[in-house]
mmCIF file of C-alpha atoms in Angstrom:
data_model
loop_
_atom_site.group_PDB
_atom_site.id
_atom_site.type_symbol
_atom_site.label_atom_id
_atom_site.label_comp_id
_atom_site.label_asym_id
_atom_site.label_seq_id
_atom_site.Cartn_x
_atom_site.Cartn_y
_atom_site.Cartn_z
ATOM 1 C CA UNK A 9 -71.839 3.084 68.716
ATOM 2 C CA UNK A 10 -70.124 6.438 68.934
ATOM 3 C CA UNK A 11 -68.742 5.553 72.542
ATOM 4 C CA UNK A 12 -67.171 2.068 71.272
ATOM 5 C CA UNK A 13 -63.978 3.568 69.477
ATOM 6 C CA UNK A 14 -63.244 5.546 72.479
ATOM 7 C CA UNK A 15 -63.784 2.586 74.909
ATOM 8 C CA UNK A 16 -61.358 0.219 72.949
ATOM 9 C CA UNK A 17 -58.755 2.710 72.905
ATOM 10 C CA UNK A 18 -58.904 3.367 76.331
ATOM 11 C CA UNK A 19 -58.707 -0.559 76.839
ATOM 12 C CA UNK A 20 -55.464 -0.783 74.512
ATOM 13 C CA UNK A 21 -53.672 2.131 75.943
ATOM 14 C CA UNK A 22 -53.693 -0.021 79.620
ATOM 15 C CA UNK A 23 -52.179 -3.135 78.226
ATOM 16 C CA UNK A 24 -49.839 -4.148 75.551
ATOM 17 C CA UNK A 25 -51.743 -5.874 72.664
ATOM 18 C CA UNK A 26 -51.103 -7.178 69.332
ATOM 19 C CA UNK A 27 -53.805 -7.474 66.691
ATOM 20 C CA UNK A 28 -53.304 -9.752 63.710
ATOM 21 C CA UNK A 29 -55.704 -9.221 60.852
ATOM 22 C CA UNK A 30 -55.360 -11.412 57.946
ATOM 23 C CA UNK A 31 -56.406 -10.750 54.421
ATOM 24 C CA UNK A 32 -57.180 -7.297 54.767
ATOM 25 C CA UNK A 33 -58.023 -6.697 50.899
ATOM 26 C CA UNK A 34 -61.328 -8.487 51.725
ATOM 27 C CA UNK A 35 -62.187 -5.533 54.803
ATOM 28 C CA UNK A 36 -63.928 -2.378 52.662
ATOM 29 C CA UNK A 37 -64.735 -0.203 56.224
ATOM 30 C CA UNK A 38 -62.518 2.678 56.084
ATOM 31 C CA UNK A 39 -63.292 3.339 59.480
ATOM 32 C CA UNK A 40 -60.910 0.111 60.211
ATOM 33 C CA UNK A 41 -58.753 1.238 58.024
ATOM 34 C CA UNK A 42 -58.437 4.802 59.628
ATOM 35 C CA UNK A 43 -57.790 2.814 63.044
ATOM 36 C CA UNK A 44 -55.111 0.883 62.283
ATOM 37 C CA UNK A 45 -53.483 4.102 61.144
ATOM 38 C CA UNK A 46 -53.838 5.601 64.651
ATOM 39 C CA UNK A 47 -53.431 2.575 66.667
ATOM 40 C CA UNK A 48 -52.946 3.820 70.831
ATOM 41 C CA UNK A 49 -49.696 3.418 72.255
ATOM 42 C CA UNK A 50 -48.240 0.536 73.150
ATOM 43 C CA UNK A 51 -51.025 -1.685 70.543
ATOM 44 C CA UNK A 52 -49.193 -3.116 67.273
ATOM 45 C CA UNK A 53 -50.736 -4.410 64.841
ATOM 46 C CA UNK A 54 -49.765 -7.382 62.483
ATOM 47 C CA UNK A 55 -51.473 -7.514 58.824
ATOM 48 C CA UNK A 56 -51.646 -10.149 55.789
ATOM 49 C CA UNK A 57 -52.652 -8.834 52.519
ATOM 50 C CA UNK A 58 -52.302 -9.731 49.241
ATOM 51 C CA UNK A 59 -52.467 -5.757 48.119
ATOM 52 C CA UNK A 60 -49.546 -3.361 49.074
ATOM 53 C CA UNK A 61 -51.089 -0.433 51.702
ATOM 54 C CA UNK A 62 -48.967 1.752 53.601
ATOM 55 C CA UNK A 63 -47.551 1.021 56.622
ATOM 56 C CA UNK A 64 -45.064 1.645 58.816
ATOM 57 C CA UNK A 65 -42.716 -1.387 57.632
ATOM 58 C CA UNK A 66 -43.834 -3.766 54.957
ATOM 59 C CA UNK A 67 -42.522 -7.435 54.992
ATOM 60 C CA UNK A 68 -42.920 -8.421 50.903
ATOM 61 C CA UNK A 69 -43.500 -12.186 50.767
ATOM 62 C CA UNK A 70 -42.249 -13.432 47.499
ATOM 63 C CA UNK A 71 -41.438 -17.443 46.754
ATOM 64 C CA UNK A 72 -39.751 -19.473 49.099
ATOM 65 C CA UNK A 73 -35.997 -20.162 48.200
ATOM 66 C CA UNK A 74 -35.504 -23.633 47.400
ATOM 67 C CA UNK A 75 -34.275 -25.443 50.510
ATOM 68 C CA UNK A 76 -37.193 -23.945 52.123
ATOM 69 C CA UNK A 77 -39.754 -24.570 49.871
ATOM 70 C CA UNK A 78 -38.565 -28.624 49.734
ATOM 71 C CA UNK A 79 -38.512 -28.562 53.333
ATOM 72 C CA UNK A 80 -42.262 -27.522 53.246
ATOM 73 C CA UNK A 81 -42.996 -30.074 50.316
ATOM 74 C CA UNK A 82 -41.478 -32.859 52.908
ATOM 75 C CA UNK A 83 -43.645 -31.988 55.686
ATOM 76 C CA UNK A 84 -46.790 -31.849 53.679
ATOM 77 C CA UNK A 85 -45.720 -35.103 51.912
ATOM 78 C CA UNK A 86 -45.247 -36.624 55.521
ATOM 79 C CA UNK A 87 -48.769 -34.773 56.712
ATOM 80 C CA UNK A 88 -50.431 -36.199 53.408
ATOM 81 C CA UNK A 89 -48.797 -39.485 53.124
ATOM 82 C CA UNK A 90 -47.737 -38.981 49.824
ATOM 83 C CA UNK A 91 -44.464 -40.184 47.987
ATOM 84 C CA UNK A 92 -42.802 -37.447 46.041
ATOM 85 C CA UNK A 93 -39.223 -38.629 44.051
ATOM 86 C CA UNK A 94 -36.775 -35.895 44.199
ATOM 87 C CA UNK A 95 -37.334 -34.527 40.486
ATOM 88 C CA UNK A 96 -40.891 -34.451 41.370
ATOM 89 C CA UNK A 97 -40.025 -32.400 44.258
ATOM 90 C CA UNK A 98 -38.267 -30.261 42.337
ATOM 91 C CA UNK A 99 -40.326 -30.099 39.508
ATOM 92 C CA UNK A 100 -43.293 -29.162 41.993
ATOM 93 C CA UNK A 101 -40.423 -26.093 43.347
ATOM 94 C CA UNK A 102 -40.109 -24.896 39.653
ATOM 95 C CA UNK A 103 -43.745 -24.809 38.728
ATOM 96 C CA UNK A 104 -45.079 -23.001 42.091
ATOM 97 C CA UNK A 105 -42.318 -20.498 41.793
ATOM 98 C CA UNK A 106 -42.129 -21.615 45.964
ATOM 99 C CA UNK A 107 -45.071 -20.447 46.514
ATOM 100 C CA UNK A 108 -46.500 -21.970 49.835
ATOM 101 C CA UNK A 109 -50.284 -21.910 48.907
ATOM 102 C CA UNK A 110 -49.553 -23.570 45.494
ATOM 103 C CA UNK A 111 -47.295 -26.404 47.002
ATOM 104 C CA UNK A 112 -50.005 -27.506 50.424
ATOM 105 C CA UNK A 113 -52.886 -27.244 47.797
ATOM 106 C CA UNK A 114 -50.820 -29.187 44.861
ATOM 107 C CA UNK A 115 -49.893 -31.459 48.104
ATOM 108 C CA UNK A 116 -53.574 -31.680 48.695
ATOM 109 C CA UNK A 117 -54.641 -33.105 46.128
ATOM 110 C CA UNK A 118 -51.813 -35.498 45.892
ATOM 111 C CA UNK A 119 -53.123 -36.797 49.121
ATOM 112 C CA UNK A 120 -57.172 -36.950 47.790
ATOM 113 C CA UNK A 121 -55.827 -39.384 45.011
ATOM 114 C CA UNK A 122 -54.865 -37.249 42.120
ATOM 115 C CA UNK A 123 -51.805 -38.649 40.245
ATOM 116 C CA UNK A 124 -48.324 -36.868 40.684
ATOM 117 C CA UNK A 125 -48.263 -36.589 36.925
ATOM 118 C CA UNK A 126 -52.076 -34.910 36.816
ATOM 119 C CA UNK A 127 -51.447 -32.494 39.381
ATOM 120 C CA UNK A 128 -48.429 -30.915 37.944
ATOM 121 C CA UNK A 129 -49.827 -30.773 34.352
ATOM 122 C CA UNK A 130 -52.789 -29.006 36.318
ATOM 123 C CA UNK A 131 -50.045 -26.700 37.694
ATOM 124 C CA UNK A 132 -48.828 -25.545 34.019
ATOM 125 C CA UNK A 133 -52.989 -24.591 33.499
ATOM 126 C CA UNK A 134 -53.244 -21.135 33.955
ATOM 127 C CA UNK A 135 -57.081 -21.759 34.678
ATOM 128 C CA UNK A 136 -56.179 -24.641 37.424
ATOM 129 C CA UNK A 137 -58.253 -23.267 40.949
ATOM 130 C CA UNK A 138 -55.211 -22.402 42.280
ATOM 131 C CA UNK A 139 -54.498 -19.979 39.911
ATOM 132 C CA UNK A 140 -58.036 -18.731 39.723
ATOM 133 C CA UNK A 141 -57.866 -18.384 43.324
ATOM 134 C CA UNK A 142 -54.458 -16.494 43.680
ATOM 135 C CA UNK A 143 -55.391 -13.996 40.484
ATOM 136 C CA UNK A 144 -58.373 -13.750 38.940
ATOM 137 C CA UNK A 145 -59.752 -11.230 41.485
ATOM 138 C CA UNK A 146 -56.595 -8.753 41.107
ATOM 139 C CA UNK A 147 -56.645 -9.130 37.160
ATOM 140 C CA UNK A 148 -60.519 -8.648 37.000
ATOM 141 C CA UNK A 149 -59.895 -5.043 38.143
ATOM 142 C CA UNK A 150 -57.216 -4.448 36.126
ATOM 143 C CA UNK A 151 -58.754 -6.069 32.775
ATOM 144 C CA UNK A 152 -58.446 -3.273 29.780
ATOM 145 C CA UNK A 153 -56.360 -0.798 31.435
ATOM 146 C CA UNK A 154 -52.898 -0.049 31.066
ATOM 147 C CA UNK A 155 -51.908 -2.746 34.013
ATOM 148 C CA UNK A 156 -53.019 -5.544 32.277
ATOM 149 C CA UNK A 157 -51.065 -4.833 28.988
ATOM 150 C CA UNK A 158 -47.971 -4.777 30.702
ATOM 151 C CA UNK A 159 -48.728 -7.713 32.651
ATOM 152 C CA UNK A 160 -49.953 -9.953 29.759
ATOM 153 C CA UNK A 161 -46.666 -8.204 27.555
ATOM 154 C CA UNK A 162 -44.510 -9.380 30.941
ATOM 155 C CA UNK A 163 -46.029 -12.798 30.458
ATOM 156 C CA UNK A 164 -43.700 -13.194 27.345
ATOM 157 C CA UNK A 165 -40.481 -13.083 28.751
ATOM 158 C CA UNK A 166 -39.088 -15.914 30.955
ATOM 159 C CA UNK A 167 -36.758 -14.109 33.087
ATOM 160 C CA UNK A 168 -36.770 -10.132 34.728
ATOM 161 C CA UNK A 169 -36.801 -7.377 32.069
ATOM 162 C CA UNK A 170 -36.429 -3.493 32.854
ATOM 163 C CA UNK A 171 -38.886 -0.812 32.944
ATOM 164 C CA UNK A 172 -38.409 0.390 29.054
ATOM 165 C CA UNK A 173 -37.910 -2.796 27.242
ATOM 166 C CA UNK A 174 -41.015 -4.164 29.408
ATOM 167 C CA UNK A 175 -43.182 -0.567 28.846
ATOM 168 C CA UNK A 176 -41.813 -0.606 24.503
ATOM 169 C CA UNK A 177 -43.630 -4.059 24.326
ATOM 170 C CA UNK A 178 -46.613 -3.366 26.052
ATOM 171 C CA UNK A 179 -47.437 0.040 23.731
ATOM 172 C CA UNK A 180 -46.525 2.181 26.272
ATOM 173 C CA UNK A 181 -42.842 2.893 25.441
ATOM 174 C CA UNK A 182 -44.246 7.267 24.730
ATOM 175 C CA UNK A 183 -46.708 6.729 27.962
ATOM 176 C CA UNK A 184 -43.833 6.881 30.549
ATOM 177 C CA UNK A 185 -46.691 8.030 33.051
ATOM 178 C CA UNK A 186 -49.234 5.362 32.263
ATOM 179 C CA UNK A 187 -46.514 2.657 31.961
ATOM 180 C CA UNK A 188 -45.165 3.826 35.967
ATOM 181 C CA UNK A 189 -48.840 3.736 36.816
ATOM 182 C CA UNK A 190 -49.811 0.812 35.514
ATOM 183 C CA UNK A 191 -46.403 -1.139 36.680
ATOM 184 C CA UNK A 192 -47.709 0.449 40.790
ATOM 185 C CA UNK A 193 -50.733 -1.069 40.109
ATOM 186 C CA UNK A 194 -49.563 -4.389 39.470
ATOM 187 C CA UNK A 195 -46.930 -4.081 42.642
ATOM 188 C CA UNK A 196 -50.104 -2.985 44.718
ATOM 189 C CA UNK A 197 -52.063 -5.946 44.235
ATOM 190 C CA UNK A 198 -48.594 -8.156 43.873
ATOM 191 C CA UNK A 199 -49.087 -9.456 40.692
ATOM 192 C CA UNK A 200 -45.443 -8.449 39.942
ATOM 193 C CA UNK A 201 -42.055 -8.777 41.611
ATOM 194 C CA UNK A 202 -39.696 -5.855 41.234
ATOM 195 C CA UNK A 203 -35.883 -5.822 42.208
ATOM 196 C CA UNK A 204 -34.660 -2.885 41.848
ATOM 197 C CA UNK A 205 -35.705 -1.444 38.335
ATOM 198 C CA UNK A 206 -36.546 -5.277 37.070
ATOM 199 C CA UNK A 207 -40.001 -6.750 37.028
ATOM 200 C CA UNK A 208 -40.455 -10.569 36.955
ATOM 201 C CA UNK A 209 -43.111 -12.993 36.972
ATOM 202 C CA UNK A 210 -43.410 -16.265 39.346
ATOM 203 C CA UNK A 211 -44.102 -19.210 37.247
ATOM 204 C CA UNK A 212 -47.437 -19.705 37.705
ATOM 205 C CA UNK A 213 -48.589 -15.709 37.449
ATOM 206 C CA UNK A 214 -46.803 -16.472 33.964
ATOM 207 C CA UNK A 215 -49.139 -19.614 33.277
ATOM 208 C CA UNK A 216 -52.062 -17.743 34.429
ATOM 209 C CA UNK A 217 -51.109 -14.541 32.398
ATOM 210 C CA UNK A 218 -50.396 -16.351 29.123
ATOM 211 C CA UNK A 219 -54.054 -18.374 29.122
ATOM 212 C CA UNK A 220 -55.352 -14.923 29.660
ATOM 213 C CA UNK A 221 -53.534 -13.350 26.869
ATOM 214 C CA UNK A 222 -54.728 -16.740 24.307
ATOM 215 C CA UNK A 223 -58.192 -15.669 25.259
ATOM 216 C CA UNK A 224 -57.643 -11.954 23.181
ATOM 217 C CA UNK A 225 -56.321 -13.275 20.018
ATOM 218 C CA UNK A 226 -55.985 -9.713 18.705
ATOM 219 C CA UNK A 227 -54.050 -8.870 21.601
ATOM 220 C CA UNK A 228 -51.887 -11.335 21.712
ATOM 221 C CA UNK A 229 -50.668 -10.534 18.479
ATOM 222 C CA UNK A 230 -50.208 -7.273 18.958
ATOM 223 C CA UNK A 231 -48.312 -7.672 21.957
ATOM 224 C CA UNK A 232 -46.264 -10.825 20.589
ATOM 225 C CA UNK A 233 -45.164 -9.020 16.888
ATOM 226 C CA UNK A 234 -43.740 -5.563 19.229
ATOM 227 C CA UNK A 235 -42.036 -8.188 21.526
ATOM 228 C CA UNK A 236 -40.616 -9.732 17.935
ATOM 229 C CA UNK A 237 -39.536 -6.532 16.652
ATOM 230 C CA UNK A 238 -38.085 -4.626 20.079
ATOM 231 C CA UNK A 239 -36.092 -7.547 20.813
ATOM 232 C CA UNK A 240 -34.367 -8.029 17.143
ATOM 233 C CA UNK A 241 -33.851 -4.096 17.428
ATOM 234 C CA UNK A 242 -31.944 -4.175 20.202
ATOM 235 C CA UNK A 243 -30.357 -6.645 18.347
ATOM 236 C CA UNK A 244 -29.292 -4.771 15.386
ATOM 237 C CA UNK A 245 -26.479 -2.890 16.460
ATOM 238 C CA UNK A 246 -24.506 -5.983 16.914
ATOM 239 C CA UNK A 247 -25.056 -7.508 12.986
ATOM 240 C CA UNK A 248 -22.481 -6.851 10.308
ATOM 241 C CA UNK A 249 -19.915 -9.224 9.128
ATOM 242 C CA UNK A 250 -17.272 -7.455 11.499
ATOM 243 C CA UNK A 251 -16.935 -7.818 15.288
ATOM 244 C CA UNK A 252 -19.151 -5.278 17.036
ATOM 245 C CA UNK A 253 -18.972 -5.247 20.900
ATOM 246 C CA UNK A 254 -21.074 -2.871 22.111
ATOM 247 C CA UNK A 255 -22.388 -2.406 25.842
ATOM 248 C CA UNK A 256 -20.800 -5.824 27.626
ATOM 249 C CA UNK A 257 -22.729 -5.030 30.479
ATOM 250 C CA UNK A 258 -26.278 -4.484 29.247
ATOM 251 C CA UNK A 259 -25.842 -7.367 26.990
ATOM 252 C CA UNK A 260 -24.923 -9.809 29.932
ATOM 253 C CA UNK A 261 -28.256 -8.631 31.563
ATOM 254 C CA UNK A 262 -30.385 -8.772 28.284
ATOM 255 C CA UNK A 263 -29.309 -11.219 26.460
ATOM 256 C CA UNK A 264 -31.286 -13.853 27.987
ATOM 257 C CA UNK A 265 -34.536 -12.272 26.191
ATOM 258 C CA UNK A 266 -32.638 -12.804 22.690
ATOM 259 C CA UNK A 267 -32.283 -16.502 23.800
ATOM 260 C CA UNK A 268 -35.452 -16.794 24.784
ATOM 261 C CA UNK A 269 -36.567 -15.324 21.163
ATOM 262 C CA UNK A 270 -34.399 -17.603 19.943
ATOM 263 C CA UNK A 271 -36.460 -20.771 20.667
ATOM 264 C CA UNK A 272 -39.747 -19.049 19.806
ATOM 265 C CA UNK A 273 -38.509 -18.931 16.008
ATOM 266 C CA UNK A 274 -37.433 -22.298 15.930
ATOM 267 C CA UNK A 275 -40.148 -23.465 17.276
ATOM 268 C CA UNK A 276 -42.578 -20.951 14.931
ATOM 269 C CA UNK A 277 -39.975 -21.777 12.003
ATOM 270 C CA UNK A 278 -39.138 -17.704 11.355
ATOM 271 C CA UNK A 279 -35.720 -18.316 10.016
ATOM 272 C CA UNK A 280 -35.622 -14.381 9.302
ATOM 273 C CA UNK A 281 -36.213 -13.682 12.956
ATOM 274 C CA UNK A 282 -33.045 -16.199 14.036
ATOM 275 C CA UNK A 283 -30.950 -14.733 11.650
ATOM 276 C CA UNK A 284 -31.608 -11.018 12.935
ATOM 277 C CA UNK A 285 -30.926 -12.310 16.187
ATOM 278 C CA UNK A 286 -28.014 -14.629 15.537
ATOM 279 C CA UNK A 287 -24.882 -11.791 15.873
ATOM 280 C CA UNK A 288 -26.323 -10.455 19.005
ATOM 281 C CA UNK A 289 -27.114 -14.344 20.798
ATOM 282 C CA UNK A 290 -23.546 -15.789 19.720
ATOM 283 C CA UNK A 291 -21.848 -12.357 21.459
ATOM 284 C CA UNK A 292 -23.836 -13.162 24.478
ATOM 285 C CA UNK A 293 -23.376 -17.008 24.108
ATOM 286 C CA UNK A 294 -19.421 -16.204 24.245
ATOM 287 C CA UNK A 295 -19.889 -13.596 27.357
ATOM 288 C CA UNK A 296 -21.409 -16.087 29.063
ATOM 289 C CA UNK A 297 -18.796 -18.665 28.167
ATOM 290 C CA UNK A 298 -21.568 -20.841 26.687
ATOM 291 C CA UNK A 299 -19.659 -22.273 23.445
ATOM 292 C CA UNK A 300 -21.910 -25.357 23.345
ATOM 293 C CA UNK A 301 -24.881 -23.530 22.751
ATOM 294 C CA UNK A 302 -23.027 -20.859 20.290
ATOM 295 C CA UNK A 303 -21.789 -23.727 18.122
ATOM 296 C CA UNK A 304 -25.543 -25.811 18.227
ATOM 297 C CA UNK A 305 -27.328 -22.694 17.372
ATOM 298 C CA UNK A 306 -24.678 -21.464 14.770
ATOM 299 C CA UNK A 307 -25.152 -24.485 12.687
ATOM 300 C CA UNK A 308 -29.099 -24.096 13.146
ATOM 301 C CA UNK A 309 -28.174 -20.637 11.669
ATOM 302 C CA UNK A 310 -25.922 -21.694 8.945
ATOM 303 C CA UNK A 311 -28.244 -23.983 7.406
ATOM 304 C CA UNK A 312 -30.951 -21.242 7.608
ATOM 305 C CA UNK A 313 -28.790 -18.947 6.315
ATOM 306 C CA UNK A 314 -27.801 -20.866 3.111
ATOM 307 C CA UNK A 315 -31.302 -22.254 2.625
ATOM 308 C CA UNK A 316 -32.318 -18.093 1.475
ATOM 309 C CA UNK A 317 -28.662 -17.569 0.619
ATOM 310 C CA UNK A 318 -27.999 -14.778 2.977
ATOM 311 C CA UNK A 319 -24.337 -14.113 2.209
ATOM 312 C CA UNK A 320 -23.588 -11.899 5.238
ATOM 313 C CA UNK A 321 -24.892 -14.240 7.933
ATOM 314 C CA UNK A 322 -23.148 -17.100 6.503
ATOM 315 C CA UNK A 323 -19.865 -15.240 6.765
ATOM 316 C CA UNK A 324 -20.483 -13.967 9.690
ATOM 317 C CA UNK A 325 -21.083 -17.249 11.448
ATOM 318 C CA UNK A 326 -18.924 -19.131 9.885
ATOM 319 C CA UNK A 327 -16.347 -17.344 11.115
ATOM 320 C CA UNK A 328 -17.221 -16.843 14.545
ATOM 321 C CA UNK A 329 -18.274 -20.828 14.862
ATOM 322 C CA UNK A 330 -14.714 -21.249 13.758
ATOM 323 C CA UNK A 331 -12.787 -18.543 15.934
ATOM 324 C CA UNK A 332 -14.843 -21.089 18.778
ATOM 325 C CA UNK A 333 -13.286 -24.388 17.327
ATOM 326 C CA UNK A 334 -9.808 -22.817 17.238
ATOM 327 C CA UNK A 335 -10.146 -21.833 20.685
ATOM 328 C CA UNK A 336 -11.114 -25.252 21.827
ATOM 329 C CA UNK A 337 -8.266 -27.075 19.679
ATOM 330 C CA UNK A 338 -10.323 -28.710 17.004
ATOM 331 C CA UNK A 339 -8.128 -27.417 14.163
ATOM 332 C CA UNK A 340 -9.386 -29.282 11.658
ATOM 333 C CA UNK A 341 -13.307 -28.407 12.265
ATOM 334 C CA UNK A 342 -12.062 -25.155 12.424
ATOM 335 C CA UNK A 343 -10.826 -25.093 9.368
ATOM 336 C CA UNK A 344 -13.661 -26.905 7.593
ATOM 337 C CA UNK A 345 -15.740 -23.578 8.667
ATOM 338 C CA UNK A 346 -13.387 -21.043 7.899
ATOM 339 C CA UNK A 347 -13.053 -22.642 3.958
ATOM 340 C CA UNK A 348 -17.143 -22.308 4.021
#
C-alpha cells in the first residue's frame, strides 16, 4: 500500500494521461484529494462536481442559453419519440432554468407515458425527484444556519438582487460576516448563481426553495414581512405629491423587485402595501418606457386610493397617469384625470 502512490506516479510521469473523475462531492478520501493537487507532470486531470473546490481553472456550468437548451429538448424528443409543440418547448426551457438534467429526465418521463401537461406541473413541485435529487443533499447541510436563510429569503425575489438588499431580508443586514459566509456557502455547493455582486436563483432552485420555506410557517413569515417592509423602504424616498427622481441608475436595476411586490399585494389584497409602492413602480414603469403597465396599475391604484381616501396618492397619480395620456395624444383622457 505505501509503494502504490509512488508506482502510479512514476507510471504518469512516462506518458501523457488525462483522468476524468466525475462527481467528486461523493469521494470523502483526502488522500485523493491531496493527489489531484500534486498531479506529476505532464497528467491533467478533468473533474465534475456539483460543489466549488479549488483548482487551477474552474469551468462554472450554469443553464443552457436557450437555442441550446431547445436544441437538446429536440434531440431527446427525437431519442424519446415524443411530440413537444413549440410553447411546450419553451415552457419546458423556462421551468428547468436550461438545466440539462431537468430537461432528459422531464424528457424521460414524457417518453414512459406521463402527459406533457403532468410533467411540467411536476416541474413547478419543488418536491418533484428531480428537485430532490439536484438539492436536497446540499440544503440538508445547510438547514438552520445562516445559508439557508438567505437562500429561502432569495427564494422571494424573481429576478437577481445584490448582496445588501438580499442580506437586509434574510436578518443579516448587521451580520456582514455571516451574510458573506453564508452567501460562499451557497456558491460552494452551487445552490446560487452570482454575476458580479448579484445572486439569482434558476427556476427550479426557486420552486424547490419556496416548498421548503412553506414547510417553516414561522419562518416564512418572518422572512416574507422584512421582504414587505425593505422593499417599500427603498421605496419611500420616491413618495410625495411632487416629482422625486432620485438614483436613475439603481432604480433601473431594482425596480423589478417593486414590480414583483407589486403583484404579491394584489394578489394578497394589501392595498396599503401598493400604495407605498405606487410612486416608486410608476418612476420605474416610465424609465423603462413601460406606459401600458404605468397606466393599468395607476388605475388599480386610484381606485385603492379613493376606496381609504388617501388624498396624496390620488393626486399624485392622477397626475402622473395624465402627464402619460398627454404624452401619448389622448387629450381628452388626459384631461378627465387631471380634473380628478
Amino acid at each position: 500500500t505505501e509503494e502504490q502512490r509512488e508506482i502510479v506516479e512514476q507510471v504518469l510521469r512516462e506518458q501523457r494521461t488525462l483522468l476524468i473523475l466525475d462527481n467528486l462531492e461523493t469521494v470523502d478520501d483526502e488522500s485523493l484529494l491531496d493527489f489531484l493537487h500534486e498531479l506529476p507532470q505532464p497528467t491533467k486531470a478533468l473533474v465534475t462536481t456539483r460543489h466549488r473546490i479549488d483548482v487551477a481553472r474552474a469551468i462554472r456550468l450554469t443553464g443552457m442559453e436557450h437555442d441550446d437548451a431547445l436544441g437538446l429538448i429536440n434531440q431527446e424528443s427525437m431519442r424519446k419519440d415524443v411530440a413537444l409543440h413549440q410553447e411546450e418547448q419553451e415552457d419546458l426551457w423556462g421551468r428547468t432554468g436550461g438545466m440539462p438534467l431537468a430537461i432528459v429526465w422531464s424528457i424521460g418521463l414524457m417518453g414512459l407515458g406521463g402527459s406533457v401537461e403532468s410533467v411540467l406541473r411536476r416541474l413547478s413541485s419543488g418536491q418533484n425527484d428531480i428537485a430532490r435529487f439536484c438539492f436536497e443533499e446540499s440544503v440538508t447541510k445547510i438547514r438552520g444556519r445562516s445559508a439557508h436563510r438567505l437562500l429561502l429569503a432569495l427564494a422571494l425575489f424573481d429576478a437577481d438582487v445584490s448582496r445588501p438588499i438580499l442580506g437586509e431580508v434574510a436578518g443579516l443586514g448587521e451580520d456582514t460576516y455571516g451574510r458573506d459566509q453564508g452567501l460562499a456557502e451557497l456558491l460552494q455547493l452551487s445552490l446560487v448563481n452570482k454575476e458580479g455582486d448579484r445572486f439569482d436563483l434558476l427556476p427550479l432552485t426557486r420552486t424547490y426553495a419556496l416548498e421548503d420555506l412553506a414547510r417553516s410557517p414561522e419562518l416564512e413569515q418572518e422572512l416574507r414581512n422584512r421582504w414587505v417592509t425593505h422593499l417599500t423602504e427603498l421605496a419611500r424616498p420616491y413618495g410625495g405629491l411632487h416629482w422625486r427622481w432620485r438614483d436613475r441608475r439603481w432604480l433601473r436595476q431594482e425596480g423589478k423587485h417593486f414590480d414583483t411586490l407589486a403583484d404579491w399585494s394584489l394578489q394578497e389584497a394589501r392595498p396599503d402595501v401598493l400604495l407605498l409602492l405606487l410612486p416608486a413602480l410608476l418612476y420605474y414603469y416610465d424609465l423603462m418606457g413601460r406606459w401600458a403597465d404605468a397606466l393599468s396599475l395607476g388605475k388599480i391604484g386610484l381606485d385603492y386610493a379613493h376606496l381609504i381616501q388617501d388624498g396624496e396618492s390620488i393626486l399624485f397619480t392622477a397626475q402622473f397617469m395624465s402627464w402619460i395620456l398627454n404624452h401619448q395624444g389622448r387629450i381628452h383622457e388626459a384631461a378627465s384625470y387631471g380634473a380628478s
